[in-house]
Amino acid sequence: MRRDVFQAIADPTRRAIIMLLTVGAMTPNAIADHFESSRQAVSKHLKILTECEILSQEQKGREIHYHLNADKMKDIEKWLEQFKQLMAKRFDQLDIVLEQLKSKRK
Amino acid sequence: MRRDVFQAIADPTRRAIIMLLTVGAMTPNAIADHFESSRQAVSKHLKILTECEILSQEQKGREIHYHLNADKMKDIEKWLEQFKQLMAKRFDQLDIVLEQLKSKRK
DNA sequence: TTAATGAGAAACCGTTCGGTTGCAAATATA
DNA sequence: TATATTTGCAACCGAACGGTTTCTCATTAA
């Protein structure tokens, strides 16, 4: 069972939950109220998000407050950054090629 | 069948293919050479990546060159940016938000 | 012209996903 | 104490996923 940030944000409902929890911690019922999905369906999403450490639980009596761990989102940012760097390198090489073409023309 | 950028990058092999193609266009066989997976398995990933417009095909004789459409990656960047803005807002207006939540719960 | 190569398509297989239903445990309320 | 609420968990279901095998169809090379 793969359980990483990329797999976590693949689902639109989970992306919406993440966005919702930027506002602050919430209970499963409160979260489910914001969606068409049933409480149990939302609960499954919460489990997945917790397992890959995007969310953390805080028990308060019979309620559980789900907190967002914004730091985990940096994994995606890192990957994107890596991608952009590779792309930049590619264009650097392109520049070199274009320079060579220019000087050849002379 | 959901087919968006987020679902596309959920698979580690597909993320690797994206990284590989930053260097330049490649044929399915050339791409498959870089992985443990079979040509057919890679071909399926290429199909998915093409369907959500991360890749584009260019026929050259019996070969097909797969090009990267780096622009599509901006969808992820946009989402991340949106997320970060919400987080910033959270810290700016934490008090206001908490007040709103209080009254909403009633 | 015949053989080899590059590639997609279809059929199949086991696993995972997202969802529902039903249940049990803990806490709060009457 | 009896009841209601909040929640997680397990079993089940249909669909999608990732992969393999086999097949077909172009295109290129001998």
mmCIF file of C-alpha atoms (C1' of nucleotides) in Angstrom:
data_model
loop_
_atom_site.group_PDB
_atom_site.id
_atom_site.type_symbol
_atom_site.label_atom_id
_atom_site.label_comp_id
_atom_site.label_asym_id
_atom_site.label_seq_id
_atom_site.Cartn_x
_atom_site.Cartn_y
_atom_site.Cartn_z
ATOM 1 C CA MET A 1 0.000 0.000 0.000
ATOM 2 C CA ARG A 2 1.780 3.093 -1.268
ATOM 3 C CA ARG A 3 1.093 6.054 0.971
ATOM 4 C CA ASP A 4 2.808 9.253 -0.020
ATOM 5 C CA VAL A 5 1.825 12.872 -0.533
ATOM 6 C CA PHE A 6 1.423 12.446 -4.284
ATOM 7 C CA GLN A 7 -1.015 9.603 -3.871
ATOM 8 C CA ALA A 8 -2.807 11.611 -1.197
ATOM 9 C CA ILE A 9 -3.461 14.659 -3.360
ATOM 10 C CA ALA A 10 -4.544 12.542 -6.328
ATOM 11 C CA ASP A 11 -8.112 12.546 -5.042
ATOM 12 C CA PRO A 12 -10.134 15.773 -5.462
ATOM 13 C CA THR A 13 -12.009 15.297 -2.174
ATOM 14 C CA ARG A 14 -8.737 14.965 -0.297
ATOM 15 C CA ARG A 15 -7.398 18.101 -1.974
ATOM 16 C CA ALA A 16 -10.553 19.910 -0.856
ATOM 17 C CA ILE A 17 -10.139 18.624 2.710
ATOM 18 C CA ILE A 18 -6.580 19.949 2.758
ATOM 19 C CA MET A 19 -7.788 23.336 1.581
ATOM 20 C CA LEU A 20 -10.578 23.324 4.150
ATOM 21 C CA LEU A 21 -8.203 22.587 7.007
ATOM 22 C CA THR A 22 -5.945 25.523 6.188
ATOM 23 C CA VAL A 23 -8.536 27.531 8.085
ATOM 24 C CA GLY A 24 -8.074 25.480 11.220
ATOM 25 C CA ALA A 25 -8.582 22.093 12.868
ATOM 26 C CA MET A 26 -11.930 20.353 12.434
ATOM 27 C CA THR A 27 -13.785 17.232 13.515
ATOM 28 C CA PRO A 28 -14.768 14.521 10.981
ATOM 29 C CA ASN A 29 -18.443 15.483 11.202
ATOM 30 C CA ALA A 30 -17.698 19.164 10.626
ATOM 31 C CA ILE A 31 -15.525 18.263 7.645
ATOM 32 C CA ALA A 32 -18.112 15.886 6.195
ATOM 33 C CA ASP A 33 -20.723 18.657 6.401
ATOM 34 C CA HIS A 34 -18.792 20.496 3.699
ATOM 35 C CA PHE A 35 -19.061 17.649 1.205
ATOM 36 C CA GLU A 36 -21.573 15.494 -0.586
ATOM 37 C CA SER A 37 -19.741 12.405 0.630
ATOM 38 C CA SER A 38 -20.904 10.479 3.682
ATOM 39 C CA ARG A 39 -19.146 10.729 7.015
ATOM 40 C CA GLN A 40 -17.624 7.281 6.552
ATOM 41 C CA ALA A 41 -16.239 8.149 3.136
ATOM 42 C CA VAL A 42 -14.685 11.321 4.528
ATOM 43 C CA SER A 43 -13.342 9.337 7.468
ATOM 44 C CA LYS A 44 -11.502 7.038 5.055
ATOM 45 C CA HIS A 45 -9.927 10.029 3.377
ATOM 46 C CA LEU A 46 -8.913 11.383 6.776
ATOM 47 C CA LYS A 47 -7.284 8.061 7.574
ATOM 48 C CA ILE A 48 -5.248 8.148 4.391
ATOM 49 C CA LEU A 49 -4.240 11.777 4.934
ATOM 50 C CA THR A 50 -3.232 10.950 8.513
ATOM 51 C CA GLU A 51 -1.246 7.892 7.450
ATOM 52 C CA CYS A 52 0.920 9.965 5.147
ATOM 53 C CA GLU A 53 1.273 12.613 7.842
ATOM 54 C CA ILE A 54 -0.545 15.431 6.106
ATOM 55 C CA LEU A 55 -2.981 15.463 9.012
ATOM 56 C CA SER A 56 -2.562 14.807 12.723
ATOM 57 C CA GLN A 57 -5.217 13.896 15.265
ATOM 58 C CA GLU A 58 -5.929 15.555 18.575
ATOM 59 C CA GLN A 59 -8.406 13.815 20.843
ATOM 60 C CA LYS A 60 -10.720 16.085 22.816
ATOM 61 C CA GLY A 61 -13.265 14.101 24.751
ATOM 62 C CA ARG A 62 -15.242 12.092 22.223
ATOM 63 C CA GLU A 63 -14.271 14.456 19.452
ATOM 64 C CA ILE A 64 -11.144 14.244 17.318
ATOM 65 C CA HIS A 65 -9.705 17.406 15.865
ATOM 66 C CA TYR A 66 -7.795 17.009 12.644
ATOM 67 C CA HIS A 67 -4.900 19.407 12.204
ATOM 68 C CA LEU A 68 -3.105 20.206 8.981
ATOM 69 C CA ASN A 69 0.627 19.603 8.831
ATOM 70 C CA ALA A 70 1.488 22.159 6.181
ATOM 71 C CA ASP A 71 5.112 21.081 6.167
ATOM 72 C CA LYS A 72 4.294 17.839 4.372
ATOM 73 C CA MET A 73 3.159 19.864 1.395
ATOM 74 C CA LYS A 74 6.799 20.807 0.891
ATOM 75 C CA ASP A 75 7.437 17.343 -0.525
ATOM 76 C CA ILE A 76 5.421 18.331 -3.567
ATOM 77 C CA GLU A 77 7.100 21.704 -3.720
ATOM 78 C CA LYS A 78 10.497 20.038 -3.628
ATOM 79 C CA TRP A 79 9.623 17.721 -6.484
ATOM 80 C CA LEU A 80 8.285 20.623 -8.546
ATOM 81 C CA GLU A 81 11.444 22.592 -7.848
ATOM 82 C CA GLN A 82 13.555 19.662 -8.973
ATOM 83 C CA PHE A 83 11.504 19.448 -12.145
ATOM 84 C CA LYS A 84 11.888 23.142 -12.851
ATOM 85 C CA GLN A 85 15.620 22.948 -12.360
ATOM 86 C CA LEU A 86 15.872 20.124 -14.873
ATOM 87 C CA MET A 87 13.834 22.169 -17.321
ATOM 88 C CA ALA A 88 16.107 25.160 -16.796
ATOM 89 C CA LYS A 89 19.121 22.987 -17.522
ATOM 90 C CA ARG A 90 17.461 21.871 -20.704
ATOM 91 C CA PHE A 91 17.037 25.450 -21.865
ATOM 92 C CA ASP A 92 20.612 26.217 -20.894
ATOM 93 C CA GLN A 93 21.719 23.490 -23.259
ATOM 94 C CA LEU A 94 19.416 24.907 -25.885
ATOM 95 C CA ASP A 95 21.071 28.299 -25.498
ATOM 96 C CA ILE A 96 24.456 26.723 -26.070
ATOM 97 C CA VAL A 97 23.196 25.042 -29.214
ATOM 98 C CA LEU A 98 21.740 28.313 -30.466
ATOM 99 C CA GLU A 99 25.019 30.091 -29.751
ATOM 100 C CA GLN A 100 26.880 27.479 -31.734
ATOM 101 C CA LEU A 101 24.488 27.937 -34.622
ATOM 102 C CA LYS A 102 25.034 31.700 -34.508
ATOM 103 C CA SER A 103 28.809 31.462 -34.605
ATOM 104 C CA LYS A 104 28.637 28.904 -37.381
ATOM 105 C CA ARG A 105 26.749 31.370 -39.504
ATOM 106 C CA LYS A 106 29.599 33.839 -39.492
ATOM 107 C CA MET B 1 -11.943 7.520 -15.424
ATOM 108 C CA ARG B 2 -10.416 10.583 -13.785
ATOM 109 C CA ARG B 3 -7.567 11.971 -15.853
ATOM 110 C CA ASP B 4 -5.895 15.027 -14.445
ATOM 111 C CA VAL B 5 -2.359 16.105 -13.602
ATOM 112 C CA PHE B 6 -2.698 15.119 -9.965
ATOM 113 C CA GLN B 7 -3.730 11.595 -10.800
ATOM 114 C CA ALA B 8 -0.925 11.460 -13.373
ATOM 115 C CA ILE B 9 1.857 12.301 -10.937
ATOM 116 C CA ALA B 10 0.508 9.937 -8.288
ATOM 117 C CA ASP B 11 2.499 7.085 -9.816
ATOM 118 C CA PRO B 12 6.274 7.075 -9.165
ATOM 119 C CA THR B 13 7.094 5.610 -12.592
ATOM 120 C CA ARG B 14 5.145 8.387 -14.286
ATOM 121 C CA ARG B 15 6.952 11.001 -12.195
ATOM 122 C CA ALA B 16 10.241 9.456 -13.299
ATOM 123 C CA ILE B 17 9.145 9.524 -16.950
ATOM 124 C CA ILE B 18 8.335 13.222 -16.623
ATOM 125 C CA MET B 19 11.769 13.901 -15.164
ATOM 126 C CA LEU B 20 13.418 11.841 -17.885
ATOM 127 C CA LEU B 21 11.687 13.770 -20.654
ATOM 128 C CA THR B 22 12.881 17.139 -19.379
ATOM 129 C CA VAL B 23 16.112 16.277 -21.195
ATOM 130 C CA GLY B 24 14.332 15.891 -24.511
ATOM 131 C CA ALA B 25 11.856 13.855 -26.539
ATOM 132 C CA MET B 26 12.168 10.061 -26.519
ATOM 133 C CA THR B 27 10.619 6.958 -28.054
ATOM 134 C CA PRO B 28 8.736 4.416 -25.891
ATOM 135 C CA ASN B 29 11.540 1.870 -26.223
ATOM 136 C CA ALA B 30 14.187 4.396 -25.208
ATOM 137 C CA ILE B 31 12.073 5.402 -22.212
ATOM 138 C CA ALA B 32 11.411 1.799 -21.207
ATOM 139 C CA ASP B 33 15.161 1.124 -21.251
ATOM 140 C CA HIS B 34 15.475 3.404 -18.247
ATOM 141 C CA PHE B 35 13.089 1.364 -16.124
ATOM 142 C CA GLU B 36 12.531 -2.123 -14.783
ATOM 143 C CA SER B 37 9.046 -2.096 -16.274
ATOM 144 C CA SER B 38 8.273 -3.689 -19.606
ATOM 145 C CA ARG B 39 7.724 -1.667 -22.780
ATOM 146 C CA GLN B 40 3.996 -2.363 -22.592
ATOM 147 C CA ALA B 41 3.743 -1.167 -19.016
ATOM 148 C CA VAL B 42 5.611 2.013 -19.903
ATOM 149 C CA SER B 43 3.385 2.424 -22.938
ATOM 150 C CA LYS B 44 0.334 2.449 -20.689
ATOM 151 C CA HIS B 45 1.863 5.181 -18.568
ATOM 152 C CA LEU B 46 2.658 7.155 -21.715
ATOM 153 C CA LYS B 47 -0.958 6.823 -22.769
ATOM 154 C CA ILE B 48 -2.186 8.223 -19.472
ATOM 155 C CA LEU B 49 0.348 11.058 -19.542
ATOM 156 C CA THR B 50 -0.676 11.880 -23.105
ATOM 157 C CA GLU B 51 -4.379 11.782 -22.275
ATOM 158 C CA CYS B 52 -3.951 14.433 -19.619
ATOM 159 C CA GLU B 53 -1.764 16.461 -21.975
ATOM 160 C CA ILE B 54 1.479 16.258 -20.047
ATOM 161 C CA LEU B 55 2.997 14.567 -23.086
ATOM 162 C CA SER B 56 2.452 14.986 -26.814
ATOM 163 C CA GLN B 57 3.277 12.566 -29.614
ATOM 164 C CA GLU B 58 5.261 13.243 -32.756
ATOM 165 C CA GLN B 59 5.284 10.504 -35.356
ATOM 166 C CA LYS B 60 8.571 10.004 -37.222
ATOM 167 C CA GLY B 61 8.360 7.038 -39.526
ATOM 168 C CA ARG B 62 7.596 4.033 -37.383
ATOM 169 C CA GLU B 63 8.905 5.789 -34.302
ATOM 170 C CA ILE B 64 6.907 8.011 -31.992
ATOM 171 C CA HIS B 65 8.668 10.736 -30.094
ATOM 172 C CA TYR B 66 7.117 11.774 -26.821
ATOM 173 C CA HIS B 67 7.532 15.430 -25.937
ATOM 174 C CA LEU B 68 7.029 16.998 -22.547
ATOM 175 C CA ASN B 69 4.486 19.768 -22.203
ATOM 176 C CA ALA B 70 6.010 21.574 -19.252
ATOM 177 C CA ASP B 71 3.126 24.029 -19.134
ATOM 178 C CA LYS B 72 0.749 21.398 -17.759
ATOM 179 C CA MET B 73 2.897 21.184 -14.674
ATOM 180 C CA LYS B 74 1.715 24.671 -13.824
ATOM 181 C CA ASP B 75 -1.631 23.206 -12.768
ATOM 182 C CA ILE B 76 0.117 21.693 -9.777
ATOM 183 C CA GLU B 77 2.031 24.872 -9.116
ATOM 184 C CA LYS B 78 -1.194 26.853 -9.188
ATOM 185 C CA TRP B 79 -2.835 24.569 -6.677
ATOM 186 C CA LEU B 80 0.166 24.750 -4.380
ATOM 187 C CA GLU B 81 0.166 28.522 -4.662
ATOM 188 C CA GLN B 82 -3.510 28.624 -3.757
ATOM 189 C CA PHE B 83 -2.787 26.434 -0.773
ATOM 190 C CA LYS B 84 0.059 28.638 0.394
ATOM 191 C CA GLN B 85 -2.094 31.734 0.080
ATOM 192 C CA LEU B 86 -4.775 30.157 2.235
ATOM 193 C CA MET B 87 -2.154 29.274 4.828
ATOM 194 C CA ALA B 88 -0.862 32.838 4.817
ATOM 195 C CA LYS B 89 -4.385 34.128 5.257
ATOM 196 C CA ARG B 90 -4.832 31.772 8.159
ATOM 197 C CA PHE B 91 -2.017 33.330 10.069
ATOM 198 C CA ASP B 92 -3.055 36.836 9.139
ATOM 199 C CA GLN B 93 -6.664 36.508 10.151
ATOM 200 C CA LEU B 94 -6.543 33.756 12.699
ATOM 201 C CA ASP B 95 -8.689 35.646 15.181
ATOM 202 C CA ILE B 96 -11.366 36.528 12.650
ATOM 203 C CA VAL B 97 -11.552 32.983 11.376
ATOM 204 C CA LEU B 98 -11.931 31.572 14.844
ATOM 205 C CA GLU B 99 -14.811 33.943 15.513
ATOM 206 C CA GLN B 100 -16.534 32.885 12.307
ATOM 207 C CA LEU B 101 -16.156 29.226 13.189
ATOM 208 C CA LYS B 102 -17.669 29.817 16.596
ATOM 209 C CA SER B 103 -20.811 31.392 15.193
ATOM 210 C CA LYS B 104 -21.103 28.823 12.403
ATOM 211 C CA ARG B 105 -21.144 25.925 14.830
ATOM 212 C CA LYS B 106 -24.315 27.142 16.477
ATOM 213 C "C1'" DT C 1 10.182 -9.409 -51.257
ATOM 214 C "C1'" DT C 2 10.939 -11.098 -46.912
ATOM 215 C "C1'" DA C 3 12.368 -10.539 -42.224
ATOM 216 C "C1'" DA C 4 12.985 -7.607 -38.327
ATOM 217 C "C1'" DT C 5 11.636 -3.728 -35.587
ATOM 218 C "C1'" DG C 6 8.680 -0.111 -33.171
ATOM 219 C "C1'" DA C 7 4.535 0.625 -31.342
ATOM 220 C "C1'" DG C 8 -0.502 0.597 -30.021
ATOM 221 C "C1'" DA C 9 -4.793 -2.377 -28.829
ATOM 222 C "C1'" DA C 10 -7.243 -5.936 -26.504
ATOM 223 C "C1'" DA C 11 -7.881 -9.426 -23.134
ATOM 224 C "C1'" DC C 12 -6.898 -10.947 -18.872
ATOM 225 C "C1'" DC C 13 -5.278 -10.989 -13.710
ATOM 226 C "C1'" DG C 14 -4.605 -9.616 -8.989
ATOM 227 C "C1'" DT C 15 -4.710 -5.448 -6.151
ATOM 228 C "C1'" DT C 16 -6.144 -1.034 -4.687
ATOM 229 C "C1'" DC C 17 -9.592 2.678 -4.525
ATOM 230 C "C1'" DG C 18 -13.653 5.056 -3.208
ATOM 231 C "C1'" DG C 19 -17.847 4.202 -1.472
ATOM 232 C "C1'" DT C 20 -21.734 1.995 1.386
ATOM 233 C "C1'" DT C 21 -23.683 -0.565 5.256
ATOM 234 C "C1'" DG C 22 -23.552 -2.267 9.725
ATOM 235 C "C1'" DC C 23 -21.413 -2.565 14.111
ATOM 236 C "C1'" DA C 24 -18.819 -1.575 18.422
ATOM 237 C "C1'" DA C 25 -16.621 1.568 21.747
ATOM 238 C "C1'" DA C 26 -16.185 5.703 24.104
ATOM 239 C "C1'" DT C 27 -18.030 9.980 25.740
ATOM 240 C "C1'" DA C 28 -21.704 13.188 26.759
ATOM 241 C "C1'" DT C 29 -26.462 14.196 28.057
ATOM 242 C "C1'" DA C 30 -31.328 13.256 29.918
ATOM 243 C "C1'" DT D 1 -28.652 4.779 34.711
ATOM 244 C "C1'" DA D 2 -30.461 4.871 30.097
ATOM 245 C "C1'" DT D 3 -29.998 7.180 25.783
ATOM 246 C "C1'" DA D 4 -27.874 9.866 22.186
ATOM 247 C "C1'" DT D 5 -23.729 11.381 19.847
ATOM 248 C "C1'" DT D 6 -19.105 11.002 17.822
ATOM 249 C "C1'" DT D 7 -16.095 8.185 15.902
ATOM 250 C "C1'" DG D 8 -13.351 4.246 14.085
ATOM 251 C "C1'" DC D 9 -13.388 -0.371 12.060
ATOM 252 C "C1'" DA D 10 -14.514 -4.453 9.249
ATOM 253 C "C1'" DA D 11 -16.898 -6.498 5.455
ATOM 254 C "C1'" DC D 12 -18.453 -6.019 1.148
ATOM 255 C "C1'" DC D 13 -19.060 -4.053 -3.854
ATOM 256 C "C1'" DG D 14 -18.050 -2.297 -8.412
ATOM 257 C "C1'" DA D 15 -14.666 0.291 -10.877
ATOM 258 C "C1'" DA D 16 -10.052 1.572 -11.888
ATOM 259 C "C1'" DC D 17 -5.048 0.611 -11.673
ATOM 260 C "C1'" DG D 18 -0.683 -1.465 -12.935
ATOM 261 C "C1'" DG D 19 1.066 -5.163 -15.058
ATOM 262 C "C1'" DT D 20 1.642 -9.237 -18.381
ATOM 263 C "C1'" DT D 21 0.750 -11.775 -22.638
ATOM 264 C "C1'" DT D 22 -0.660 -11.951 -27.175
ATOM 265 C "C1'" DC D 23 -1.927 -9.898 -31.414
ATOM 266 C "C1'" DT D 24 -1.905 -6.712 -35.248
ATOM 267 C "C1'" DC D 25 -0.183 -3.099 -38.150
ATOM 268 C "C1'" DA D 26 3.184 0.000 -40.064
ATOM 269 C "C1'" DT D 27 7.782 0.940 -41.349
ATOM 270 C "C1'" DT D 28 12.468 -0.100 -42.099
ATOM 271 C "C1'" DA D 29 16.333 -3.164 -43.382
ATOM 272 C "C1'" DA D 30 18.333 -7.375 -45.566
#
